[in-house]
CSV table of C-alpha atoms in Angstrom, one decimal:
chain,number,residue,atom,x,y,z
A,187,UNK,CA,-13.6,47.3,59.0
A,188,UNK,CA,-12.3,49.0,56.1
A,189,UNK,CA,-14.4,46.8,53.8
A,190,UNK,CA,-17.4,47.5,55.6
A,191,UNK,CA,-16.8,51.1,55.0
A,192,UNK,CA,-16.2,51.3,51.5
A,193,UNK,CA,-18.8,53.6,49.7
A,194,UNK,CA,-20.0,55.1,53.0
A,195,UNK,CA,-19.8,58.5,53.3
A,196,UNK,CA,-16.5,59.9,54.9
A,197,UNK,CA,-15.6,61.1,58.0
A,198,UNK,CA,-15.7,58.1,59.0
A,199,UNK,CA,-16.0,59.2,63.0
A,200,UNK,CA,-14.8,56.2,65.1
A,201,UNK,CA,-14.3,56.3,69.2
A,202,UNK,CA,-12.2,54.2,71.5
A,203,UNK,CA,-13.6,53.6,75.0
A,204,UNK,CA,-12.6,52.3,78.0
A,205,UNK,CA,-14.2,51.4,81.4
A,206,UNK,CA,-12.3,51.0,84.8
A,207,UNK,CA,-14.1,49.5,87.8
A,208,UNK,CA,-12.8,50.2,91.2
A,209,UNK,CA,-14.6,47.8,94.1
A,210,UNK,CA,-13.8,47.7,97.5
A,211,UNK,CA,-13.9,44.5,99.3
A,212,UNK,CA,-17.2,45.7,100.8
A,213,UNK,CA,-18.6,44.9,97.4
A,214,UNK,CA,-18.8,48.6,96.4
A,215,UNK,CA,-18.0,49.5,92.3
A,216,UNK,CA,-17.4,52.5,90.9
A,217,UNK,CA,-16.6,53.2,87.5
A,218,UNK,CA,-14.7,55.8,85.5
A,219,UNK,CA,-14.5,55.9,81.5
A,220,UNK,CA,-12.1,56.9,79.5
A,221,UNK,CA,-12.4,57.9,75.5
A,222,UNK,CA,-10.7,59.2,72.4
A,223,UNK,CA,-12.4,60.5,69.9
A,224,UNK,CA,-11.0,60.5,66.1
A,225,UNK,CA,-11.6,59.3,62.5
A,226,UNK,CA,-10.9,56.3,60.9
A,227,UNK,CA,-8.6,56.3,57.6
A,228,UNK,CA,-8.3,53.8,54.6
A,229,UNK,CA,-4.7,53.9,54.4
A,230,UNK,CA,-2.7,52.4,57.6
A,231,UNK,CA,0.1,54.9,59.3
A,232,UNK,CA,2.5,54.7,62.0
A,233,UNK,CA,4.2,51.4,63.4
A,234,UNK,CA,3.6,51.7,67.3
A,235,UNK,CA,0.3,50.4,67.6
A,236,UNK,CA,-1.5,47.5,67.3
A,237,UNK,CA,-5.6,46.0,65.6
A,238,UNK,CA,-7.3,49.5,64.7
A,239,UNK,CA,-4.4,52.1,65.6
A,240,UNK,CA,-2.7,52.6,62.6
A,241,UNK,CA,-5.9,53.2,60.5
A,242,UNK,CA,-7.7,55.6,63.6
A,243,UNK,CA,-6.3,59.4,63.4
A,244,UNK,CA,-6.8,61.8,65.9
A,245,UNK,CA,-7.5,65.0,64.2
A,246,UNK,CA,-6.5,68.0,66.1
A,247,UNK,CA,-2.9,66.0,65.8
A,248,UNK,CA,-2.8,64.8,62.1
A,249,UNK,CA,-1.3,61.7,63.4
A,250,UNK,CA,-3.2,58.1,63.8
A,251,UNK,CA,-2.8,56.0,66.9
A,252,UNK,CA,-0.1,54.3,65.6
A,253,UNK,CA,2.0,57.5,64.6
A,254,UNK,CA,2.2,59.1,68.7
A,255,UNK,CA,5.2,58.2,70.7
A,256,UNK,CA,4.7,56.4,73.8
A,257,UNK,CA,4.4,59.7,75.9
A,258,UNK,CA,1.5,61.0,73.9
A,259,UNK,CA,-0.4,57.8,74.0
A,260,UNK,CA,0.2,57.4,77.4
A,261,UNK,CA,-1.5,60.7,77.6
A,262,UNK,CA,-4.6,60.3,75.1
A,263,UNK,CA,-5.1,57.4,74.9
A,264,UNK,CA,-8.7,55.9,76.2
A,265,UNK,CA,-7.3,53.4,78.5
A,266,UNK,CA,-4.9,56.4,80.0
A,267,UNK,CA,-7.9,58.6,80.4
A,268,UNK,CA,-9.6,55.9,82.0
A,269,UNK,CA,-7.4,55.1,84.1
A,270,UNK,CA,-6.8,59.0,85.3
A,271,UNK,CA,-10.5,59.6,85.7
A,272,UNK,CA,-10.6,56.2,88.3
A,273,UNK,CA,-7.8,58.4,90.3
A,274,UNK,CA,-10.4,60.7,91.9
A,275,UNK,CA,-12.7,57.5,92.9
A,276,UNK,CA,-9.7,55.2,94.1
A,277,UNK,CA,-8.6,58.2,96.2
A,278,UNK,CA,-11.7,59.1,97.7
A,279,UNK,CA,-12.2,55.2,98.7
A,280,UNK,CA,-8.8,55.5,100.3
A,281,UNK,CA,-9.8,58.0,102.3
A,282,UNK,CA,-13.1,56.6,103.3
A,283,UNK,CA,-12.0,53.3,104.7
């Protein structure tokens, strides 16, 4: 990626998304999506991370994927947000049937 980027004009604006589909057994499927919004960076940071974190910072935090403690990814993260905005729908099914 990093390659590919080299002489393009910087920010280099990068998003992490992620999709959650909820189905009920009746065959119904909902879907919530989660993303996280951030920059990527041409020098790696941070160890707790894994393919694009360490070079994918989050801006309003200073830090890249790879820099955040567990807590705060759990928090930011795509896949959390995904995950929090399938709550609603999974709840709502619950309650239906």
């Amino acid at each position: 990626l990093l390659q590919q980027l080299q002489g393009k004009p910087r920010p280099w604006t990068a998003r992490f998304r992620a999709t959650v589909a909820v189905a009920t057994p009746g065959g119904e499927v909902r879907y919530a999506v989660g993303e996280c919004e951030g920059e990527i960076i041409p020098d790696e940071r941070g160890t707790n991370g894994f393919g694009y974190d360490p070079i994918f910072l989050i801006p309003a935090l200073g830090k890249t994927m790879a820099e955040l403690s567990m807590e705060e990814k759990n928090r930011l993260s795509h896949r959390a947000r995904a995950i929090q905005n399938a709550l609603p729908i999974l709840k709502e099914m619950l309650l239906q049937g």
